[in-house]
PDB file of C-alpha atoms in Angstrom:
ATOM      1  CA  UNK A 893      -8.535  11.826  10.341  1.00  0.00           C
ATOM      2  CA  UNK A 894      -7.188   9.136   8.018  1.00  0.00           C
ATOM      3  CA  UNK A 895      -6.430   6.466  10.570  1.00  0.00           C
ATOM      4  CA  UNK A 896      -6.469   2.733  10.194  1.00  0.00           C
ATOM      5  CA  UNK A 897      -5.671   0.994  13.477  1.00  0.00           C
ATOM      6  CA  UNK A 898      -4.171  -2.489  13.589  1.00  0.00           C
ATOM      7  CA  UNK A 899      -3.625  -4.789  16.561  1.00  0.00           C
ATOM      8  CA  UNK A 900      -1.438  -6.371  17.669  1.00  0.00           C
ATOM      9  CA  UNK A 901       1.662  -4.567  16.409  1.00  0.00           C
ATOM     10  CA  UNK A 902       3.761  -7.696  16.925  1.00  0.00           C
ATOM     11  CA  UNK A 903       2.721 -11.339  17.074  1.00  0.00           C
ATOM     12  CA  UNK A 904       4.795 -14.468  17.483  1.00  0.00           C
ATOM     13  CA  UNK A 905       2.957 -17.732  16.960  1.00  0.00           C
ATOM     14  CA  UNK A 906       3.739 -21.393  16.614  1.00  0.00           C
ATOM     15  CA  UNK A 907       2.752 -23.398  13.564  1.00  0.00           C
ATOM     16  CA  UNK A 908      -0.073 -25.095  15.474  1.00  0.00           C
ATOM     17  CA  UNK A 909      -1.504 -21.926  16.997  1.00  0.00           C
ATOM     18  CA  UNK A 910      -4.653 -20.046  16.055  1.00  0.00           C
ATOM     19  CA  UNK A 911      -4.458 -16.276  16.245  1.00  0.00           C
ATOM     20  CA  UNK A 912      -6.176 -13.251  14.734  1.00  0.00           C
ATOM     21  CA  UNK A 913      -5.109  -9.866  13.439  1.00  0.00           C
ATOM     22  CA  UNK A 914      -7.553  -7.022  13.874  1.00  0.00           C
ATOM     23  CA  UNK A 915      -8.130  -3.809  11.954  1.00  0.00           C
ATOM     24  CA  UNK A 916     -10.429  -0.892  12.614  1.00  0.00           C
ATOM     25  CA  UNK A 917     -11.304   2.332  10.809  1.00  0.00           C
ATOM     26  CA  UNK A 918     -13.853   5.002  11.608  1.00  0.00           C
ATOM     27  CA  UNK A 919     -13.671   7.024   8.410  1.00  0.00           C
ATOM     28  CA  UNK A 920     -16.881   5.613   6.951  1.00  0.00           C
ATOM     29  CA  UNK A 921     -14.887   3.690   4.371  1.00  0.00           C
ATOM     30  CA  UNK A 922     -16.736   0.807   2.746  1.00  0.00           C
ATOM     31  CA  UNK A 923     -13.769  -1.019   1.238  1.00  0.00           C
ATOM     32  CA  UNK A 924     -11.151  -2.752   3.378  1.00  0.00           C
ATOM     33  CA  UNK A 925      -8.080  -4.699   2.383  1.00  0.00           C
ATOM     34  CA  UNK A 926      -5.427  -7.051   3.659  1.00  0.00           C
ATOM     35  CA  UNK A 927      -1.954  -6.830   2.177  1.00  0.00           C
ATOM     36  CA  UNK A 928       1.142  -8.879   2.964  1.00  0.00           C
ATOM     37  CA  UNK A 929       4.611  -7.341   2.815  1.00  0.00           C
ATOM     38  CA  UNK A 930       7.899  -9.213   2.985  1.00  0.00           C
ATOM     39  CA  UNK A 931      11.125  -7.420   3.807  1.00  0.00           C
ATOM     40  CA  UNK A 932      12.373  -5.092   1.062  1.00  0.00           C
ATOM     41  CA  UNK A 933       9.384  -5.911  -1.147  1.00  0.00           C
ATOM     42  CA  UNK A 934       6.222  -3.999  -2.050  1.00  0.00           C
ATOM     43  CA  UNK A 935       2.879  -4.880  -0.434  1.00  0.00           C
ATOM     44  CA  UNK A 936       0.962  -7.731  -2.080  1.00  0.00           C
ATOM     45  CA  UNK A 937      -2.821  -7.772  -2.101  1.00  0.00           C
ATOM     46  CA  UNK A 938      -4.462 -10.672  -0.284  1.00  0.00           C
ATOM     47  CA  UNK A 939      -8.150  -9.828   0.154  1.00  0.00           C
ATOM     48  CA  UNK A 940     -10.598  -7.041  -0.628  1.00  0.00           C
ATOM     49  CA  UNK A 941     -13.911  -6.482   1.133  1.00  0.00           C
ATOM     50  CA  UNK A 942     -16.440  -4.165  -0.421  1.00  0.00           C
ATOM     51  CA  UNK A 943     -19.525  -3.301   1.630  1.00  0.00           C
ATOM     52  CA  UNK A 944     -18.679  -6.137   4.024  1.00  0.00           C
ATOM     53  CA  UNK A 945     -18.602  -8.719   1.243  1.00  0.00           C
ATOM     54  CA  UNK A 946     -15.458 -10.493   0.069  1.00  0.00           C
ATOM     55  CA  UNK A 947     -14.761  -9.153  -3.408  1.00  0.00           C
ATOM     56  CA  UNK A 948     -11.276 -10.427  -4.125  1.00  0.00           C
ATOM     57  CA  UNK A 949      -9.252 -13.353  -2.807  1.00  0.00           C
ATOM     58  CA  UNK A 950      -5.862 -13.352  -4.512  1.00  0.00           C
ATOM     59  CA  UNK A 951      -5.549 -17.144  -4.313  1.00  0.00           C
ATOM     60  CA  UNK A 952      -4.512 -16.925  -0.668  1.00  0.00           C
ATOM     61  CA  UNK A 953      -4.038 -20.271   1.157  1.00  0.00           C
ATOM     62  CA  UNK A 954      -6.950 -21.278   3.366  1.00  0.00           C
ATOM     63  CA  UNK A 955      -4.775 -21.025   6.486  1.00  0.00           C
ATOM     64  CA  UNK A 956      -5.552 -17.306   6.172  1.00  0.00           C
ATOM     65  CA  UNK A 957      -9.244 -16.596   6.775  1.00  0.00           C
ATOM     66  CA  UNK A 958     -10.582 -13.049   6.530  1.00  0.00           C
ATOM     67  CA  UNK A 959     -13.687 -11.771   8.238  1.00  0.00           C
ATOM     68  CA  UNK A 960     -15.514  -8.453   8.054  1.00  0.00           C
ATOM     69  CA  UNK A 961     -17.960  -8.288  10.995  1.00  0.00           C
ATOM     70  CA  UNK A 962     -19.117  -4.774  10.096  1.00  0.00           C
ATOM     71  CA  UNK A 963     -18.121  -1.804   7.989  1.00  0.00           C
ATOM     72  CA  UNK A 964     -15.519  -0.631  10.523  1.00  0.00           C
ATOM     73  CA  UNK A 965     -13.808  -3.893  11.395  1.00  0.00           C
ATOM     74  CA  UNK A 966     -11.693  -6.381   9.509  1.00  0.00           C
ATOM     75  CA  UNK A 967     -10.085  -9.489  10.939  1.00  0.00           C
ATOM     76  CA  UNK A 968      -7.573 -11.961   9.591  1.00  0.00           C
ATOM     77  CA  UNK A 969      -7.713 -15.352  11.269  1.00  0.00           C
ATOM     78  CA  UNK A 970      -4.513 -17.355  11.193  1.00  0.00           C
ATOM     79  CA  UNK A 971      -4.218 -21.113  11.607  1.00  0.00           C
ATOM     80  CA  UNK A 972      -1.491 -23.645  10.909  1.00  0.00           C
ATOM     81  CA  UNK A 973       0.837 -21.064   9.427  1.00  0.00           C
ATOM     82  CA  UNK A 974       4.286 -21.794   8.063  1.00  0.00           C
ATOM     83  CA  UNK A 975       7.527 -19.935   8.849  1.00  0.00           C
ATOM     84  CA  UNK A 976       7.457 -18.451   5.339  1.00  0.00           C
ATOM     85  CA  UNK A 977       4.236 -16.667   6.302  1.00  0.00           C
ATOM     86  CA  UNK A 978       6.274 -14.412   8.588  1.00  0.00           C
ATOM     87  CA  UNK A 979       5.782 -10.892   7.244  1.00  0.00           C
ATOM     88  CA  UNK A 980       4.217  -7.487   7.863  1.00  0.00           C
ATOM     89  CA  UNK A 981       0.451  -7.700   7.418  1.00  0.00           C
ATOM     90  CA  UNK A 982      -1.108  -4.425   6.393  1.00  0.00           C
ATOM     91  CA  UNK A 983      -4.728  -3.461   6.640  1.00  0.00           C
ATOM     92  CA  UNK A 984      -6.013  -0.655   4.434  1.00  0.00           C
ATOM     93  CA  UNK A 985      -9.267   1.067   3.651  1.00  0.00           C
ATOM     94  CA  UNK A 986     -10.813   3.363   1.070  1.00  0.00           C
ATOM     95  CA  UNK A 987     -14.105   5.175   0.713  1.00  0.00           C
ATOM     96  CA  UNK A 988     -15.207   2.697  -1.896  1.00  0.00           C
ATOM     97  CA  UNK A 989     -13.351   0.114  -3.916  1.00  0.00           C
ATOM     98  CA  UNK A 990     -13.478   2.012  -7.188  1.00  0.00           C
ATOM     99  CA  UNK A 991     -10.107   3.648  -7.386  1.00  0.00           C
ATOM    100  CA  UNK A 992     -10.439   5.800  -4.274  1.00  0.00           C
ATOM    101  CA  UNK A 993      -7.440   6.723  -2.194  1.00  0.00           C
ATOM    102  CA  UNK A 994      -6.273   3.770  -0.113  1.00  0.00           C
ATOM    103  CA  UNK A 995      -5.013   4.417   3.408  1.00  0.00           C
ATOM    104  CA  UNK A 996      -2.816   1.896   5.181  1.00  0.00           C
ATOM    105  CA  UNK A 997      -2.449   1.055   8.832  1.00  0.00           C
ATOM    106  CA  UNK A 998       0.925   0.638  10.525  1.00  0.00           C
ATOM    107  CA  UNK A 999       0.791  -3.120  10.128  1.00  0.00           C
ATOM    108  CA  UNK A1000       1.126  -6.181  12.299  1.00  0.00           C
ATOM    109  CA  UNK A1001       4.518  -7.873  12.339  1.00  0.00           C
ATOM    110  CA  UNK A1002       3.955 -11.618  12.337  1.00  0.00           C
ATOM    111  CA  UNK A1003       6.645 -14.157  13.148  1.00  0.00           C
ATOM    112  CA  UNK A1004       5.830 -17.856  12.788  1.00  0.00           C
ATOM    113  CA  UNK A1005       8.143 -20.161  14.721  1.00  0.00           C
TER     114      UNK A1005
ATOM    115  CA  UNK B 481      -2.207  -7.888 -15.726  1.00  0.00           C
ATOM    116  CA  UNK B 482      -0.636  -4.574 -14.810  1.00  0.00           C
ATOM    117  CA  UNK B 483       3.126  -4.352 -14.370  1.00  0.00           C
ATOM    118  CA  UNK B 484       4.837  -1.349 -12.763  1.00  0.00           C
ATOM    119  CA  UNK B 485       8.569  -0.761 -13.100  1.00  0.00           C
ATOM    120  CA  UNK B 486      10.237   1.705 -10.714  1.00  0.00           C
ATOM    121  CA  UNK B 487      13.696   3.276 -10.953  1.00  0.00           C
ATOM    122  CA  UNK B 488      16.113   3.794  -9.389  1.00  0.00           C
ATOM    123  CA  UNK B 489      16.103   1.139  -6.678  1.00  0.00           C
ATOM    124  CA  UNK B 490      18.315   3.331  -4.485  1.00  0.00           C
ATOM    125  CA  UNK B 491      18.865   7.072  -4.544  1.00  0.00           C
ATOM    126  CA  UNK B 492      21.280   9.055  -2.447  1.00  0.00           C
ATOM    127  CA  UNK B 493      21.192  12.867  -2.383  1.00  0.00           C
ATOM    128  CA  UNK B 494      22.550  15.715  -0.318  1.00  0.00           C
ATOM    129  CA  UNK B 495      20.179  17.739   1.817  1.00  0.00           C
ATOM    130  CA  UNK B 496      18.665  20.533  -0.256  1.00  0.00           C
ATOM    131  CA  UNK B 497      19.038  18.700  -3.553  1.00  0.00           C
ATOM    132  CA  UNK B 498      16.101  17.428  -5.611  1.00  0.00           C
ATOM    133  CA  UNK B 499      15.161  13.762  -5.972  1.00  0.00           C
ATOM    134  CA  UNK B 500      13.304  12.186  -8.870  1.00  0.00           C
ATOM    135  CA  UNK B 501      11.834   8.691  -8.954  1.00  0.00           C
ATOM    136  CA  UNK B 502      10.334   7.294 -12.146  1.00  0.00           C
ATOM    137  CA  UNK B 503       7.746   4.611 -12.816  1.00  0.00           C
ATOM    138  CA  UNK B 504       6.359   3.049 -15.961  1.00  0.00           C
ATOM    139  CA  UNK B 505       3.200   0.989 -16.227  1.00  0.00           C
ATOM    140  CA  UNK B 506       1.945  -1.461 -18.809  1.00  0.00           C
ATOM    141  CA  UNK B 507      -1.865  -1.336 -18.657  1.00  0.00           C
ATOM    142  CA  UNK B 508      -3.223   1.607 -20.644  1.00  0.00           C
ATOM    143  CA  UNK B 509      -6.474   1.287 -18.666  1.00  0.00           C
ATOM    144  CA  UNK B 510      -4.745   2.351 -15.445  1.00  0.00           C
ATOM    145  CA  UNK B 511      -6.028   5.744 -14.339  1.00  0.00           C
ATOM    146  CA  UNK B 512      -4.998   6.223 -10.716  1.00  0.00           C
ATOM    147  CA  UNK B 513      -1.371   6.593  -9.594  1.00  0.00           C
ATOM    148  CA  UNK B 514      -0.553   7.044  -5.906  1.00  0.00           C
ATOM    149  CA  UNK B 515       2.845   7.411  -4.265  1.00  0.00           C
ATOM    150  CA  UNK B 516       3.543   6.022  -0.811  1.00  0.00           C
ATOM    151  CA  UNK B 517       6.360   6.708   1.637  1.00  0.00           C
ATOM    152  CA  UNK B 518       7.268   3.924   4.025  1.00  0.00           C
ATOM    153  CA  UNK B 519       9.544   4.576   6.965  1.00  0.00           C
ATOM    154  CA  UNK B 520      11.282   1.733   8.762  1.00  0.00           C
ATOM    155  CA  UNK B 521       8.860  -0.319  10.814  1.00  0.00           C
ATOM    156  CA  UNK B 522       5.798   1.598   9.654  1.00  0.00           C
ATOM    157  CA  UNK B 523       3.009   1.176   7.143  1.00  0.00           C
ATOM    158  CA  UNK B 524       2.971   2.965   3.780  1.00  0.00           C
ATOM    159  CA  UNK B 525       1.821   6.570   3.997  1.00  0.00           C
ATOM    160  CA  UNK B 526       0.139   8.190   1.009  1.00  0.00           C
ATOM    161  CA  UNK B 527       2.067  11.331   0.081  1.00  0.00           C
ATOM    162  CA  UNK B 528       0.493  12.313  -3.228  1.00  0.00           C
ATOM    163  CA  UNK B 529      -1.642  10.810  -5.966  1.00  0.00           C
ATOM    164  CA  UNK B 530      -2.713  11.697  -9.474  1.00  0.00           C
ATOM    165  CA  UNK B 531      -5.522  10.638 -11.748  1.00  0.00           C
ATOM    166  CA  UNK B 532      -5.317  10.237 -15.492  1.00  0.00           C
ATOM    167  CA  UNK B 533      -7.246  13.405 -16.275  1.00  0.00           C
ATOM    168  CA  UNK B 534      -4.439  15.493 -14.747  1.00  0.00           C
ATOM    169  CA  UNK B 535      -0.865  15.903 -16.028  1.00  0.00           C
ATOM    170  CA  UNK B 536       0.776  17.331 -12.929  1.00  0.00           C
ATOM    171  CA  UNK B 537      -0.001  17.820  -9.269  1.00  0.00           C
ATOM    172  CA  UNK B 538       1.962  19.641  -6.565  1.00  0.00           C
ATOM    173  CA  UNK B 539       1.852  19.660  -2.800  1.00  0.00           C
ATOM    174  CA  UNK B 540       4.505  21.893  -1.255  1.00  0.00           C
ATOM    175  CA  UNK B 541       7.880  20.203  -1.938  1.00  0.00           C
ATOM    176  CA  UNK B 542       6.353  17.200  -3.667  1.00  0.00           C
ATOM    177  CA  UNK B 543       5.092  16.966  -7.230  1.00  0.00           C
ATOM    178  CA  UNK B 544       3.961  14.159  -9.489  1.00  0.00           C
ATOM    179  CA  UNK B 545       3.840  14.241 -13.290  1.00  0.00           C
ATOM    180  CA  UNK B 546       1.965  11.835 -15.541  1.00  0.00           C
ATOM    181  CA  UNK B 547       2.505  11.102 -19.220  1.00  0.00           C
ATOM    182  CA  UNK B 548      -0.313   8.799 -20.304  1.00  0.00           C
ATOM    183  CA  UNK B 549       0.953   8.504 -23.859  1.00  0.00           C
ATOM    184  CA  UNK B 550       4.307   7.188 -22.687  1.00  0.00           C
ATOM    185  CA  UNK B 551       2.741   5.377 -19.717  1.00  0.00           C
ATOM    186  CA  UNK B 552       5.075   6.806 -17.153  1.00  0.00           C
ATOM    187  CA  UNK B 553       4.796   8.953 -14.061  1.00  0.00           C
ATOM    188  CA  UNK B 554       7.383  10.536 -11.789  1.00  0.00           C
ATOM    189  CA  UNK B 555       7.755  11.789  -8.241  1.00  0.00           C
ATOM    190  CA  UNK B 556       9.755  14.979  -7.688  1.00  0.00           C
ATOM    191  CA  UNK B 557      10.909  16.032  -4.237  1.00  0.00           C
ATOM    192  CA  UNK B 558      12.577  19.450  -3.996  1.00  0.00           C
ATOM    193  CA  UNK B 559      14.707  20.829  -1.165  1.00  0.00           C
ATOM    194  CA  UNK B 560      15.136  17.363   0.319  1.00  0.00           C
ATOM    195  CA  UNK B 561      15.525  16.977   4.061  1.00  0.00           C
ATOM    196  CA  UNK B 562      16.935  14.078   6.123  1.00  0.00           C
ATOM    197  CA  UNK B 563      13.401  13.199   7.235  1.00  0.00           C
ATOM    198  CA  UNK B 564      12.547  12.472   3.593  1.00  0.00           C
ATOM    199  CA  UNK B 565      14.750   9.364   3.886  1.00  0.00           C
ATOM    200  CA  UNK B 566      12.491   6.341   3.442  1.00  0.00           C
ATOM    201  CA  UNK B 567      11.329   3.778   0.894  1.00  0.00           C
ATOM    202  CA  UNK B 568       9.050   5.237  -1.772  1.00  0.00           C
ATOM    203  CA  UNK B 569       6.580   3.105  -3.719  1.00  0.00           C
ATOM    204  CA  UNK B 570       4.680   4.079  -6.823  1.00  0.00           C
ATOM    205  CA  UNK B 571       1.489   2.222  -7.692  1.00  0.00           C
ATOM    206  CA  UNK B 572      -1.158   2.015 -10.377  1.00  0.00           C
ATOM    207  CA  UNK B 573      -4.755   0.887 -10.542  1.00  0.00           C
ATOM    208  CA  UNK B 574      -7.761   1.315 -12.780  1.00  0.00           C
ATOM    209  CA  UNK B 575     -11.493   1.539 -12.551  1.00  0.00           C
ATOM    210  CA  UNK B 576     -13.538  -0.436 -15.025  1.00  0.00           C
ATOM    211  CA  UNK B 577     -16.613   0.966 -16.753  1.00  0.00           C
ATOM    212  CA  UNK B 578     -18.689   0.252 -13.675  1.00  0.00           C
ATOM    213  CA  UNK B 579     -16.181   2.001 -11.437  1.00  0.00           C
ATOM    214  CA  UNK B 580     -15.408  -1.162  -9.516  1.00  0.00           C
ATOM    215  CA  UNK B 581     -11.660  -1.704  -9.670  1.00  0.00           C
ATOM    216  CA  UNK B 582     -11.732  -3.140  -6.171  1.00  0.00           C
ATOM    217  CA  UNK B 583      -8.709  -1.080  -5.243  1.00  0.00           C
ATOM    218  CA  UNK B 584      -6.204  -3.492  -6.733  1.00  0.00           C
ATOM    219  CA  UNK B 585      -3.012  -1.473  -6.529  1.00  0.00           C
ATOM    220  CA  UNK B 586      -0.013  -2.779  -8.422  1.00  0.00           C
ATOM    221  CA  UNK B 587       3.145  -1.498  -6.758  1.00  0.00           C
ATOM    222  CA  UNK B 588       6.577  -0.789  -8.124  1.00  0.00           C
ATOM    223  CA  UNK B 589       9.528  -2.456  -6.389  1.00  0.00           C
ATOM    224  CA  UNK B 590      10.356   0.603  -4.324  1.00  0.00           C
ATOM    225  CA  UNK B 591      13.141   3.193  -4.122  1.00  0.00           C
ATOM    226  CA  UNK B 592      15.282   3.589  -1.031  1.00  0.00           C
ATOM    227  CA  UNK B 593      15.910   7.326  -0.723  1.00  0.00           C
ATOM    228  CA  UNK B 594      18.698   8.505   1.553  1.00  0.00           C
ATOM    229  CA  UNK B 595      19.152  12.221   2.200  1.00  0.00           C
ATOM    230  CA  UNK B 596      22.532  13.058   3.703  1.00  0.00           C
ATOM    231  CA  UNK B 597      22.746  16.097   6.021  1.00  0.00           C
TER     232      UNK B 597
END
């Protein structure tokens, strides 16, 4: 089973709202990722967690705040977003962070109004 | 940093024909090359991958070839079917000496494949 589960599938939020995206995997993977994908573009890496520690932050604005409560869960907390942040947010995981196969979830479609 | 170029941006074929998508990369240290298929409204799905110690890999109708000297790799789909229609992304990443590349995939820009019945 190579399943990464993301909730919610769709989210509409105002620029003053606080919301969270959630991601879960039960494959025993120790690396988890957040990617952002705009329409007709490839995914762009935002954050990497390795063994529950933040390993990479690709200069993402602080209005995006990741959290890894345990090895199976990954959250992305959203606050004071801008309309240009509307995109598909993809969670992914891999066994480790050293070049292992990366599996993506179905994504959360975020619209900021 | 790594740069991945992918061609063509769109590809239209008749059912049963073969489809080939090509990618080039810039970082000679890259050693892992996955291909993802993304259907409308869904997340990318890994369809095949290859590592730098292998020149070719096949999985039923799908094959990937790698030329490390030329720094390019290609996806080959034979006997295409309408359900193969999707956006295909190539990607590249590398592990450093400690094996800690942190999974930083660099994607190509994608190829929209349309298979006509």
